[in-house]
mmCIF file of C-alpha atoms in Angstrom:
data_model
loop_
_atom_site.group_PDB
_atom_site.id
_atom_site.type_symbol
_atom_site.label_atom_id
_atom_site.label_comp_id
_atom_site.label_asym_id
_atom_site.label_seq_id
_atom_site.Cartn_x
_atom_site.Cartn_y
_atom_site.Cartn_z
ATOM 1 C CA MET A 1 199.992 82.140 30.189
ATOM 2 C CA ALA A 2 199.071 79.298 27.830
ATOM 3 C CA PHE A 3 196.520 78.149 30.386
ATOM 4 C CA PHE A 4 194.158 81.037 29.773
ATOM 5 C CA PRO A 5 193.406 80.594 26.040
ATOM 6 C CA SER A 6 192.808 76.881 26.503
ATOM 7 C CA LEU A 7 190.566 77.587 29.485
ATOM 8 C CA ILE A 8 188.572 80.108 27.489
ATOM 9 C CA ARG A 9 188.205 77.718 24.536
ATOM 10 C CA ARG A 10 186.937 74.928 26.794
ATOM 11 C CA ALA A 11 184.567 77.249 28.603
ATOM 12 C CA SER A 12 183.143 78.799 25.444
ATOM 13 C CA SER A 13 182.527 75.420 23.821
ATOM 14 C CA SER A 14 180.128 74.317 26.511
ATOM 15 C CA SER A 15 178.213 75.501 29.553
ATOM 16 C CA SER A 16 180.821 73.957 31.832
ATOM 17 C CA SER A 17 181.867 75.184 35.247
ATOM 18 C CA PHE A 18 184.682 77.203 33.670
ATOM 19 C CA SER A 19 182.372 79.976 32.403
ATOM 20 C CA PRO A 20 182.244 81.906 35.708
ATOM 21 C CA VAL A 21 186.049 81.880 35.746
ATOM 22 C CA VAL A 22 186.143 83.330 32.259
ATOM 23 C CA ARG A 23 183.758 86.086 33.290
ATOM 24 C CA ASN A 24 186.040 86.935 36.219
ATOM 25 C CA LEU A 25 189.134 86.924 34.020
ATOM 26 C CA ARG A 26 187.490 89.456 31.749
ATOM 27 C CA CYS A 27 186.976 91.770 34.718
ATOM 28 C CA PHE A 28 190.720 91.888 35.368
ATOM 29 C CA SER A 29 191.495 93.591 32.057
ATOM 30 C CA ASN A 30 191.560 97.365 31.922
ATOM 31 C CA VAL A 31 191.075 97.263 28.137
ATOM 32 C CA PRO A 32 187.366 96.802 27.345
ATOM 33 C CA GLU A 33 186.249 94.516 24.562
ATOM 34 C CA ASN A 34 185.739 96.357 21.278
ATOM 35 C CA THR A 35 181.964 95.978 21.151
ATOM 36 C CA VAL A 36 179.433 98.764 21.730
ATOM 37 C CA TYR A 37 181.763 100.689 24.026
ATOM 38 C CA SER A 38 185.380 101.567 23.431
ATOM 39 C CA GLY A 39 188.018 102.461 25.956
ATOM 40 C CA PRO A 40 191.738 103.050 26.367
ATOM 41 C CA THR A 41 193.680 100.750 24.059
ATOM 42 C CA SER A 42 197.100 101.328 25.522
ATOM 43 C CA GLN A 43 198.655 102.126 28.861
ATOM 44 C CA SER A 44 201.964 103.694 29.806
ATOM 45 C CA SER A 45 204.892 101.349 29.222
ATOM 46 C CA ILE A 46 206.824 102.986 32.063
ATOM 47 C CA LYS A 47 207.588 100.648 34.933
ATOM 48 C CA ARG A 48 205.562 100.953 38.109
ATOM 49 C CA VAL A 49 206.758 103.439 40.713
ATOM 50 C CA THR A 50 208.366 101.685 43.678
ATOM 51 C CA LEU A 51 209.730 102.785 47.038
ATOM 52 C CA THR A 52 213.221 102.469 45.570
ATOM 53 C CA TYR A 53 212.294 104.894 42.794
ATOM 54 C CA LEU A 54 210.880 107.391 45.318
ATOM 55 C CA LYS A 55 214.002 107.102 47.464
ATOM 56 C CA GLN A 56 216.131 107.824 44.406
ATOM 57 C CA LYS A 57 214.061 110.930 43.581
ATOM 58 C CA HIS A 58 214.364 112.081 47.176
ATOM 59 C CA ARG A 59 218.102 111.536 47.185
ATOM 60 C CA LYS A 60 218.455 113.556 43.972
ATOM 61 C CA GLY A 61 216.259 116.346 45.328
ATOM 62 C CA GLU A 62 213.574 115.759 42.700
ATOM 63 C CA PRO A 63 210.044 116.651 43.919
ATOM 64 C CA ILE A 64 207.574 113.787 44.354
ATOM 65 C CA THR A 65 204.089 114.248 42.903
ATOM 66 C CA MET A 66 201.018 112.784 44.586
ATOM 67 C CA VAL A 67 197.328 113.203 43.769
ATOM 68 C CA THR A 68 194.235 111.563 45.237
ATOM 69 C CA ALA A 69 191.987 109.389 43.087
ATOM 70 C CA TYR A 70 188.838 107.506 44.002
ATOM 71 C CA ASP A 71 187.695 105.738 40.827
ATOM 72 C CA TYR A 72 188.836 104.215 37.545
ATOM 73 C CA PRO A 73 188.571 107.350 35.341
ATOM 74 C CA SER A 74 190.556 109.568 37.721
ATOM 75 C CA ALA A 75 193.164 106.822 38.143
ATOM 76 C CA VAL A 76 193.608 106.563 34.370
ATOM 77 C CA HIS A 77 194.143 110.329 34.174
ATOM 78 C CA LEU A 78 196.815 110.178 36.888
ATOM 79 C CA ASP A 79 198.440 107.283 35.076
ATOM 80 C CA MET A 80 198.564 109.193 31.785
ATOM 81 C CA ALA A 81 199.968 112.297 33.509
ATOM 82 C CA GLY A 82 202.836 110.323 35.041
ATOM 83 C CA VAL A 83 202.027 111.218 38.666
ATOM 84 C CA ASP A 84 204.329 109.360 41.075
ATOM 85 C CA VAL A 85 201.911 108.426 43.849
ATOM 86 C CA CYS A 86 198.162 107.917 43.777
ATOM 87 C CA LEU A 87 196.488 108.245 47.164
ATOM 88 C CA VAL A 88 193.069 106.680 47.624
ATOM 89 C CA GLY A 89 192.216 109.039 50.444
ATOM 90 C CA ASP A 90 189.472 108.927 53.020
ATOM 91 C CA SER A 91 188.739 112.425 51.680
ATOM 92 C CA ALA A 92 186.435 110.455 49.372
ATOM 93 C CA SER A 93 184.011 110.701 52.286
ATOM 94 C CA MET A 94 183.690 114.427 51.567
ATOM 95 C CA VAL A 95 184.294 114.906 47.840
ATOM 96 C CA VAL A 96 182.616 111.720 46.593
ATOM 97 C CA HIS A 97 180.082 110.728 49.246
ATOM 98 C CA GLY A 98 179.079 114.263 50.255
ATOM 99 C CA HIS A 99 179.812 114.092 53.990
ATOM 100 C CA ASP A 100 181.099 117.056 55.951
ATOM 101 C CA THR A 101 184.058 115.113 57.389
ATOM 102 C CA THR A 102 186.202 112.105 56.596
ATOM 103 C CA LEU A 103 184.846 110.141 59.558
ATOM 104 C CA PRO A 104 181.784 108.376 58.050
ATOM 105 C CA ILE A 105 183.504 106.422 55.269
ATOM 106 C CA THR A 106 183.819 102.699 55.994
ATOM 107 C CA LEU A 107 186.522 100.197 55.192
ATOM 108 C CA GLU A 108 184.216 98.412 52.757
ATOM 109 C CA GLU A 109 183.604 101.684 50.912
ATOM 110 C CA MET A 110 187.327 102.423 50.849
ATOM 111 C CA LEU A 111 188.022 98.988 49.384
ATOM 112 C CA VAL A 112 185.607 99.679 46.522
ATOM 113 C CA HIS A 113 187.479 102.889 45.727
ATOM 114 C CA CYS A 114 190.849 101.144 46.035
ATOM 115 C CA ARG A 115 189.924 98.365 43.639
ATOM 116 C CA ALA A 116 188.614 100.814 41.036
ATOM 117 C CA VAL A 117 191.795 102.890 41.231
ATOM 118 C CA ALA A 118 194.008 99.795 41.035
ATOM 119 C CA ARG A 119 192.340 98.857 37.757
ATOM 120 C CA GLY A 120 193.074 102.266 36.253
ATOM 121 C CA ALA A 121 196.482 103.345 37.567
ATOM 122 C CA LYS A 122 199.270 101.105 36.275
ATOM 123 C CA ARG A 123 202.288 103.324 36.907
ATOM 124 C CA PRO A 124 201.892 105.203 40.219
ATOM 125 C CA LEU A 125 202.608 103.776 43.637
ATOM 126 C CA LEU A 126 199.146 103.167 45.101
ATOM 127 C CA VAL A 127 198.483 104.197 48.700
ATOM 128 C CA GLY A 128 195.239 103.585 50.576
ATOM 129 C CA ASP A 129 194.096 105.494 53.651
ATOM 130 C CA LEU A 130 193.111 103.561 56.752
ATOM 131 C CA PRO A 131 189.634 104.962 57.496
ATOM 132 C CA PHE A 132 188.593 106.177 60.924
ATOM 133 C CA GLY A 133 187.517 103.404 63.278
ATOM 134 C CA THR A 134 189.467 100.622 61.574
ATOM 135 C CA TYR A 135 192.863 100.742 63.293
ATOM 136 C CA GLU A 136 192.564 102.521 66.660
ATOM 137 C CA THR A 137 191.526 99.613 68.909
ATOM 138 C CA SER A 138 194.745 97.596 68.742
ATOM 139 C CA THR A 139 197.818 96.912 66.662
ATOM 140 C CA GLY A 140 196.151 93.673 65.584
ATOM 141 C CA GLN A 141 193.182 95.572 64.216
ATOM 142 C CA ALA A 142 195.524 98.006 62.458
ATOM 143 C CA VAL A 143 197.507 95.228 60.800
ATOM 144 C CA ASP A 144 194.347 93.386 59.762
ATOM 145 C CA THR A 145 192.942 96.520 58.133
ATOM 146 C CA ALA A 146 196.219 97.275 56.369
ATOM 147 C CA VAL A 147 196.368 93.713 55.051
ATOM 148 C CA ARG A 148 192.871 94.065 53.586
ATOM 149 C CA ILE A 149 193.803 97.357 51.910
ATOM 150 C CA LEU A 150 196.618 95.541 50.093
ATOM 151 C CA LYS A 151 195.036 92.125 49.479
ATOM 152 C CA GLU A 152 191.486 93.213 48.666
ATOM 153 C CA GLY A 153 192.103 96.776 47.539
ATOM 154 C CA GLY A 154 195.159 96.207 45.366
ATOM 155 C CA MET A 155 197.192 98.947 47.054
ATOM 156 C CA ASP A 156 200.984 99.025 47.439
ATOM 157 C CA ALA A 157 201.053 100.859 50.772
ATOM 158 C CA ILE A 158 198.837 102.474 53.395
ATOM 159 C CA LYS A 159 198.620 105.856 55.121
ATOM 160 C CA LEU A 160 197.537 106.497 58.683
ATOM 161 C CA GLU A 161 196.999 109.708 60.616
ATOM 162 C CA GLY A 162 198.182 111.088 63.932
ATOM 163 C CA GLY A 163 201.346 111.153 65.956
ATOM 164 C CA SER A 164 200.078 109.763 69.267
ATOM 165 C CA PRO A 165 202.017 106.850 70.793
ATOM 166 C CA SER A 166 199.267 104.382 69.875
ATOM 167 C CA ARG A 167 199.335 105.490 66.215
ATOM 168 C CA ILE A 168 203.124 105.213 66.107
ATOM 169 C CA THR A 169 202.891 101.731 67.599
ATOM 170 C CA SER A 170 200.319 100.756 64.975
ATOM 171 C CA ALA A 171 202.506 102.121 62.186
ATOM 172 C CA LYS A 172 205.459 100.102 63.494
ATOM 173 C CA ALA A 173 203.359 96.920 63.685
ATOM 174 C CA ILE A 174 202.114 97.398 60.125
ATOM 175 C CA VAL A 175 205.647 97.932 58.820
ATOM 176 C CA GLU A 176 206.814 94.828 60.679
ATOM 177 C CA ALA A 177 203.977 92.936 58.987
ATOM 178 C CA GLY A 178 205.634 93.758 55.676
ATOM 179 C CA ILE A 179 203.464 96.693 54.595
ATOM 180 C CA ALA A 180 204.830 100.088 53.555
ATOM 181 C CA VAL A 181 203.397 103.016 55.527
ATOM 182 C CA ILE A 182 203.082 106.783 55.119
ATOM 183 C CA GLY A 183 202.532 108.789 58.318
ATOM 184 C CA HIS A 184 200.360 111.907 58.439
ATOM 185 C CA VAL A 185 200.925 114.797 60.879
ATOM 186 C CA GLY A 186 199.817 118.408 61.317
ATOM 187 C CA LEU A 187 196.116 118.754 60.621
ATOM 188 C CA THR A 188 194.788 115.209 60.831
ATOM 189 C CA PRO A 189 191.146 115.344 59.678
ATOM 190 C CA GLN A 190 190.182 112.158 61.513
ATOM 191 C CA ALA A 191 191.016 113.947 64.794
ATOM 192 C CA ILE A 192 188.758 116.978 64.335
ATOM 193 C CA SER A 193 186.851 115.976 67.467
ATOM 194 C CA VAL A 194 189.883 116.804 69.622
ATOM 195 C CA LEU A 195 191.316 119.481 67.312
ATOM 196 C CA GLY A 196 188.059 121.434 67.395
ATOM 197 C CA GLY A 197 187.560 121.363 63.636
ATOM 198 C CA PHE A 198 189.700 121.641 60.528
ATOM 199 C CA LYS A 199 192.302 123.915 62.093
ATOM 200 C CA PRO A 200 195.920 124.407 61.021
ATOM 201 C CA GLN A 201 198.581 123.081 63.381
ATOM 202 C CA GLY A 202 202.078 124.229 64.296
ATOM 203 C CA LYS A 203 201.057 127.859 64.835
ATOM 204 C CA ASN A 204 202.778 128.118 68.220
ATOM 205 C CA VAL A 205 206.011 126.738 69.659
ATOM 206 C CA SER A 206 204.628 123.639 71.346
ATOM 207 C CA SER A 207 202.418 122.731 68.419
ATOM 208 C CA ALA A 208 205.239 123.232 65.904
ATOM 209 C CA VAL A 209 207.610 121.071 67.950
ATOM 210 C CA LYS A 210 204.915 118.389 68.194
ATOM 211 C CA VAL A 211 204.637 118.270 64.401
ATOM 212 C CA VAL A 212 208.384 117.661 64.057
ATOM 213 C CA GLU A 213 208.468 115.132 66.891
ATOM 214 C CA SER A 214 205.521 113.214 65.450
ATOM 215 C CA ALA A 215 207.177 113.100 62.045
ATOM 216 C CA LEU A 216 210.377 111.770 63.604
ATOM 217 C CA ALA A 217 208.387 109.150 65.495
ATOM 218 C CA PHE A 218 206.822 107.929 62.246
ATOM 219 C CA GLN A 219 210.281 107.700 60.706
ATOM 220 C CA GLU A 220 211.508 105.703 63.700
ATOM 221 C CA ALA A 221 208.517 103.380 63.266
ATOM 222 C CA GLY A 222 209.715 102.563 59.754
ATOM 223 C CA CYS A 223 207.470 104.778 57.615
ATOM 224 C CA PHE A 224 208.868 105.588 54.172
ATOM 225 C CA SER A 225 207.306 109.077 54.020
ATOM 226 C CA VAL A 226 205.307 111.589 56.052
ATOM 227 C CA VAL A 227 202.491 113.904 54.952
ATOM 228 C CA LEU A 228 202.545 117.380 56.518
ATOM 229 C CA GLU A 229 199.128 119.047 56.363
ATOM 230 C CA CYS A 230 198.162 122.644 57.119
ATOM 231 C CA VAL A 231 201.244 123.878 58.961
ATOM 232 C CA PRO A 232 203.067 127.226 58.538
ATOM 233 C CA PRO A 233 205.890 127.279 55.962
ATOM 234 C CA PRO A 234 208.736 127.381 58.549
ATOM 235 C CA VAL A 235 207.498 124.194 60.247
ATOM 236 C CA ALA A 236 207.553 121.971 57.154
ATOM 237 C CA PRO A 237 211.221 122.570 56.225
ATOM 238 C CA ALA A 238 212.206 122.010 59.846
ATOM 239 C CA ALA A 239 210.554 118.592 59.745
ATOM 240 C CA THR A 240 212.022 117.913 56.301
ATOM 241 C CA ALA A 241 215.542 118.756 57.496
ATOM 242 C CA ALA A 242 215.131 116.607 60.588
ATOM 243 C CA LEU A 243 213.978 113.573 58.600
ATOM 244 C CA GLN A 244 215.804 111.221 56.268
ATOM 245 C CA ILE A 245 212.562 110.216 54.512
ATOM 246 C CA PRO A 246 210.515 112.322 52.066
ATOM 247 C CA THR A 247 207.924 114.797 53.328
ATOM 248 C CA ILE A 248 204.789 115.423 51.287
ATOM 249 C CA ARG A 249 203.163 118.809 51.761
ATOM 250 C CA ILE A 250 199.518 119.799 51.554
ATOM 251 C CA GLY A 251 198.885 123.335 52.724
ATOM 252 C CA ALA A 252 202.381 123.363 54.239
ATOM 253 C CA GLY A 253 204.338 125.758 52.028
ATOM 254 C CA PRO A 254 206.837 124.923 49.279
ATOM 255 C CA PHE A 255 209.675 123.494 51.345
ATOM 256 C CA CYS A 256 209.035 119.745 51.299
ATOM 257 C CA SER A 257 210.080 116.729 49.258
ATOM 258 C CA GLY A 258 206.791 116.578 47.373
ATOM 259 C CA GLN A 259 203.199 117.736 47.063
ATOM 260 C CA VAL A 260 199.749 116.173 47.252
ATOM 261 C CA LEU A 261 196.394 117.666 46.256
ATOM 262 C CA VAL A 262 192.883 116.292 45.985
ATOM 263 C CA TYR A 263 191.924 115.469 42.388
ATOM 264 C CA HIS A 264 188.562 117.234 42.512
ATOM 265 C CA ASP A 265 190.047 120.343 44.126
ATOM 266 C CA LEU A 266 192.892 120.930 41.681
ATOM 267 C CA LEU A 267 190.579 120.398 38.714
ATOM 268 C CA GLY A 268 187.877 122.725 40.039
ATOM 269 C CA MET A 269 185.325 119.960 39.549
ATOM 270 C CA LEU A 270 182.974 120.738 42.383
ATOM 271 C CA GLN A 271 180.591 123.687 42.034
ATOM 272 C CA HIS A 272 177.944 122.823 44.618
ATOM 273 C CA PRO A 273 177.886 125.027 47.772
ATOM 274 C CA HIS A 274 178.739 121.954 49.887
ATOM 275 C CA HIS A 275 181.964 121.482 47.993
ATOM 276 C CA ALA A 276 182.821 125.174 48.084
ATOM 277 C CA LYS A 277 182.606 124.806 51.845
ATOM 278 C CA VAL A 278 185.080 121.905 51.960
ATOM 279 C CA THR A 279 187.540 123.067 49.282
ATOM 280 C CA PRO A 280 190.691 124.162 51.158
ATOM 281 C CA LYS A 281 192.154 127.653 50.920
ATOM 282 C CA PHE A 282 195.598 126.325 49.986
ATOM 283 C CA CYS A 283 194.441 124.562 46.823
ATOM 284 C CA LYS A 284 195.294 125.939 43.384
ATOM 285 C CA GLN A 285 192.646 125.305 40.732
ATOM 286 C CA TYR A 286 194.415 124.200 37.564
ATOM 287 C CA ALA A 287 191.288 123.957 35.424
ATOM 288 C CA PRO A 288 187.612 124.993 35.702
ATOM 289 C CA VAL A 289 186.437 121.446 34.993
ATOM 290 C CA GLY A 290 183.279 121.897 37.056
ATOM 291 C CA GLU A 291 182.167 124.816 34.905
ATOM 292 C CA VAL A 292 182.783 122.771 31.763
ATOM 293 C CA ILE A 293 180.748 119.891 33.206
ATOM 294 C CA ASN A 294 177.855 122.166 34.136
ATOM 295 C CA LYS A 295 177.855 123.771 30.674
ATOM 296 C CA ALA A 296 177.917 120.377 28.968
ATOM 297 C CA LEU A 297 175.061 119.007 31.071
ATOM 298 C CA LEU A 298 172.948 122.083 30.407
ATOM 299 C CA GLU A 299 173.603 121.810 26.662
ATOM 300 C CA TYR A 300 172.715 118.106 26.752
ATOM 301 C CA LYS A 301 169.473 118.794 28.597
ATOM 302 C CA GLU A 302 168.490 121.490 26.093
ATOM 303 C CA GLU A 303 169.255 119.303 23.077
ATOM 304 C CA VAL A 304 167.231 116.423 24.475
ATOM 305 C CA ALA A 305 164.348 118.780 25.282
ATOM 306 C CA SER A 306 164.433 120.169 21.744
ATOM 307 C CA SER A 307 164.817 116.698 20.170
ATOM 308 C CA SER A 308 167.986 117.797 18.385
ATOM 309 C CA PHE A 309 169.938 114.976 20.007
ATOM 310 C CA PRO A 310 170.575 112.341 18.876
ATOM 311 C CA GLY A 311 171.064 113.501 15.302
ATOM 312 C CA PRO A 312 172.303 111.546 12.275
ATOM 313 C CA ALA A 313 175.899 111.590 13.484
ATOM 314 C CA HIS A 314 174.862 109.718 16.616
ATOM 315 C CA ASN A 315 172.707 107.041 14.994
ATOM 316 C CA PRO A 316 175.408 104.588 13.902
ATOM 317 C CA TYR A 317 173.303 101.420 13.748
ATOM 318 C CA LYS A 318 171.748 100.798 10.327
ATOM 319 C CA ILE A 319 168.971 98.582 8.954
ATOM 320 C CA ASN A 320 168.277 98.425 5.235
ATOM 321 C CA ASP A 321 164.929 99.292 3.653
ATOM 322 C CA ALA A 322 164.063 95.677 2.896
ATOM 323 C CA ASP A 323 164.531 94.672 6.515
ATOM 324 C CA VAL A 324 162.464 97.648 7.679
ATOM 325 C CA ASP A 325 159.618 96.460 5.417
ATOM 326 C CA GLY A 326 159.992 92.907 6.688
ATOM 327 C CA PHE A 327 160.047 94.137 10.290
ATOM 328 C CA GLN A 328 156.830 96.111 9.715
ATOM 329 C CA ASN A 329 155.145 93.093 8.145
ATOM 330 C CA GLU A 330 156.027 90.879 11.081
ATOM 331 C CA LEU A 331 154.737 93.482 13.529
ATOM 332 C CA GLN A 332 151.455 93.679 11.620
ATOM 333 C CA LYS A 333 151.120 89.892 11.739
ATOM 334 C CA LEU A 334 151.398 90.182 15.496
ATOM 335 C CA GLY A 335 148.603 92.741 15.490
ATOM 336 C CA LEU A 336 150.983 95.566 16.389
ATOM 337 C CA ASP A 337 149.913 98.036 13.729
ATOM 338 C CA LYS A 338 150.907 101.121 15.742
ATOM 339 C CA ALA A 339 154.368 99.677 16.299
ATOM 340 C CA ALA A 340 154.731 98.919 12.588
ATOM 341 C CA LEU A 341 153.699 102.484 11.726
ATOM 342 C CA ALA A 342 156.159 103.926 14.267
ATOM 343 C CA ALA A 343 159.002 101.861 12.814
ATOM 344 C CA GLY A 344 158.245 103.026 9.276
ATOM 345 C CA GLU A 345 157.945 106.682 10.275
ATOM 346 C CA ALA A 346 161.217 106.519 12.200
ATOM 347 C CA ALA A 347 163.044 104.965 9.252
ATOM 348 C CA GLN A 348 161.719 107.690 6.948
ATOM 349 C CA LYS A 349 162.639 110.449 9.387
ATOM 350 C CA VAL A 350 166.210 109.153 9.795
ATOM 351 C CA LYS A 351 166.584 108.990 6.015
ATOM 352 C CA GLU A 352 165.355 112.571 5.636
ATOM 353 C CA LEU A 353 167.707 113.843 8.338
ATOM 354 C CA SER A 354 170.679 112.044 6.790
ATOM 355 C CA THR A 355 169.872 113.517 3.368
ATOM 356 C CA SER A 356 169.588 116.989 4.906
ATOM 357 C CA VAL A 357 172.996 116.671 6.566
ATOM 358 C CA GLU A 358 174.593 115.493 3.333
ATOM 359 C CA GLU A 359 173.133 118.472 1.453
ATOM 360 C CA ASN A 360 173.995 120.985 4.230
ATOM 361 C CA PRO A 361 177.102 119.592 5.990
ATOM 362 C CA SER A 362 177.739 122.903 7.818
ATOM 363 C CA LYS A 363 174.504 122.594 9.820
#
């Protein structure tokens, strides 16, 4: 640790080759410098969630909480709430990038989301989705993609969809490469081409049995958990009882080891018709955040249009009268009379507004 201060001192004392390193070091801190902007000054002191911790919760029968996050602010919120697992899902394709399916998002885009989340979430176990088209060709491709999710994205584990033999083989290869894996069965959004759309699974005997068999296959491959999506309530507990690893439900009833929801869905953030179309029926809205956002943006627009913002309370940077006069004089020397007049008028207006607020603090 002593290396860093000495490195910074040497770099700041000259324009040596160390300065780019210092700039990079600064990027690794999740606490911004106290300059113009301020940010979170403390993070949770709780130790990071590990697979061992999740296994202990599962053994005790304590529900596991999982929420998706796609950027630094949402990750910080999950961190503060004490959520166990943060999933950087390929659902970002729909709720962040505006696509109708999860298929278009690329690995490079996923890595950007992963890195942002890793900077914000210090407690949860971080899981990154393998996006469509990055692991289907071969086990080698699957392992390579999973390695990038961990090395470049800062994730602790990966999730992959589907219970076909090739997916199970890929999951096994990734686990054998030393990477923790969550399987995903039931409705697998990356397979909508063969499923015929976003349709629930397990609604008949053969489909229900397939869900359980696929979950067992993922367990056999070494996965530490399985997500069950959009299956009838009786199917999920059957899979849960058959498995020795935790099951995470999403639209699968209450009888699983844990629950996952999409951040934007549970907060009611998305009000556009496109998002109403992709918000699932099973999601509970815990807050009307989207309505609050819309109201705030409308109020901001109206205040800017009426020139009521920014007011005195939002003009924190001061210049004394003598410096204003000096500034005007220098502008006039430069032949910028209109600029000098504008500066003087602005200074007078700010002074008048401040005096008005002091005399009428309730306004």
